Amino acid sequence: MTSTQQMGAREAESHAGKLPESGRFGPLVAGLASLDRPERGFPVRGLEALRQSGLWSAGLTATDGGPDLDGPALLRLMRLVGRASLPLGRLFEGHVNALALISAYGAPAQRARVAAEAGAGRLFGVWNTEGPDGVRLIQGGLRLEGAKTFASGGRHVTRPLLPVDGEGGRQLVLLRADAPESRVREVSGSWQPMGMEGTESVKLDFSGSRLAPDDLIGGAGDYYRQPMFSAGALRFCAVQLGGADRLLTEVRGYLRRLGRHGDEVQALRFAGCWTGLHGAWLALAEGERLERGVLYSGGDEGRLLAQVDAVRLMTEDACLALLEASERAVGARGLLEPEPFGRLIRDLRMYLRQPAPDAARLRLGHWLLGRPPESDWEADDREAEHVREG
Ligand SMILES: Cc1cc2nc3c(=O)[nH]c(=O)nc-3n(C[C@H](O)[C@H](O)[C@H](O)COP(=O)(O)OP(=O)(O)OC[C@H]3O[C@@H](n4cnc5c(N)ncnc54)[C@H](O)[C@@H]3O)c2cc1C
């Protein structure tokens, strides 16, 4: 082979190397594009497009039967789904989170069962949020008592993963919600939100549900193990940034239709929005690299957790700035139906409300001010080297 031929072969190889991913996301992109507007109500068609895409088991490791996606590809997938629809993105994010937790902490037989169930198209979710009447394990740890709030997917989720209080601490329970041993009652009137209606994130009472020992995943306290517990936030931030992409695209189209996209006020407004959103995405990609460093080559966990908090703040701030700019740009006329802005704005505002946002900001500030007395440059350089070597 001549050197030119070798170069040609290398180019073809590297081009082909890019194809599998675009090919892999291709059917999903096509399936989601056919839903020209986000669905009203529970996103049945969007979920079906995900099932048909070959990506439904994303979250399970490849050894457990998940698609062979690396960390960056998984985050791009979350963003892509969020672009199509935030309610769909929320449901898929919960599904992926459940599968990832089961892959990490489940016993081999449990992981095999879950792989088969996910392969058959079952919808999973993680329902952690609860009020004072939260779920507890009673009667030797094989019966449930109590309720969960914000249970995304409600009765559509037949395999919810419930972190519940047991004798030894917080225990993961994978409930067979459609089995006769389970008692799942919806608390009526518990889901009347300002946006994200389609997620059907209702309050559910599980009192009286009976469990088999095989329904307990991992040991007490596993759910809170780091870095998995905090770094999962990167996935919901990716979905939120996808929702922001969609809003920005729609606003741009609207301004163009009105012949206002060249207006200087609008240009000034959105330049600032884009820097915020793009910065959040870059920080998120950096977070994923740091997570890999911690998982596979002993990177600094404290640095990673600070990055995750930073990504949460940057995403929230950038999305709020975009929401404000979009409302100002499209005005009252744009906020009327059938324009999509009212709904997109309500959904993003609602989904941005994630647990203890001020605590994350505070933690980041304390971490920053409490760093060892060396320059931030040095610490970051060392960490970057570490990740590269890993
Ligand atoms: C659409 C949607 C779907 C969801 N789906 C799920 C799901 O499937 N599973 C699930 O587990 N959860 C789900 N959630 C819940 C979500 O993960 C968050 O737990 C919830 O949105 C946080 O509620 P909050 O905004 O009231 O947060 P909070 O954490 O209560 O924050 C609200 C305010 O209270 C302040 N605050 C919080 N704690 C303290 C404190 N100790 N002292 C002083 N101030 C405090 C915060 O700083 C903030 O100002 C969902 C939420 C939404 C919006």
Coordinates of C-alpha atoms and ligand atoms in Angstrom, one line a residue, residues 90 126-129 150-152 191 196 199 201 350-351 353-358, ligand 1:
R90 CA -37.2 13.6 32.6
V126 CA -36.0 6.2 40.6
W127 CA -38.4 7.7 43.2
N128 CA -36.5 9.1 46.1
T129 CA -38.4 12.3 47.0
F150 CA -42.9 13.5 42.5
A151 CA -43.0 9.9 41.3
S152 CA -42.4 10.6 37.6
W191 CA -49.9 16.6 40.5
M196 CA -44.0 19.2 33.0
T199 CA -44.4 13.4 33.4
S201 CA -45.1 12.9 38.7
M350 CA -40.5 23.5 36.5
Y351 CA -37.7 21.0 35.6
R353 CA -36.3 22.9 40.4
Q354 CA -34.0 20.2 41.6
P355 CA -33.1 19.3 45.2
A356 CA -31.4 21.8 47.6
P357 CA -30.0 24.2 44.9
D358 CA -28.8 26.7 47.5
Ligands
LIG1 C1 -41.0 17.5 36.9 C2 -40.3 16.8 38.0 C3 -40.2 15.5 38.1 C4 -39.6 14.9 39.2 N1 -39.5 13.5 39.3 C5 -38.9 12.9 40.3 C6 -38.7 11.5 40.4 O1 -39.1 10.8 39.5 N2 -38.1 11.0 41.5 C7 -37.7 11.8 42.5 O2 -37.2 11.2 43.5 N3 -37.9 13.1 42.5 C8 -38.4 13.7 41.4 N4 -38.6 15.1 41.4 C9 -38.2 15.8 42.6 C10 -36.9 16.5 42.4 O3 -35.8 15.6 42.2 C11 -36.6 17.4 43.6 O4 -36.4 16.7 44.7 C12 -37.6 18.4 43.8 O5 -38.0 19.0 42.6 C13 -37.0 19.5 44.7 O6 -38.1 20.2 45.3 P1 -38.0 21.6 45.7 O7 -37.7 22.5 44.6 O8 -39.1 21.9 46.6 O9 -36.5 21.5 46.5 P2 -36.0 21.9 47.8 O10 -34.7 21.1 48.0 O11 -36.9 21.7 49.0 O12 -35.6 23.4 47.6 C14 -36.6 24.4 47.7 C15 -36.1 25.6 48.5 O13 -35.9 25.2 49.8 C16 -34.6 25.5 50.3 N5 -34.2 24.4 51.2 C17 -34.1 23.1 50.9 N6 -33.6 22.4 52.0 C18 -33.5 23.4 53.0 C19 -33.0 23.3 54.3 N7 -32.7 22.1 54.9 N8 -33.0 24.5 55.0 C20 -33.3 25.6 54.4 N9 -33.7 25.8 53.2 C21 -33.8 24.6 52.4 C22 -33.8 25.5 49.0 O14 -32.6 26.2 49.1 C23 -34.8 26.1 48.0 O15 -34.7 27.5 48.1 C24 -39.2 15.7 40.3 C25 -39.3 17.1 40.2 C26 -39.9 17.7 39.1 C27 -40.0 19.1 39.1

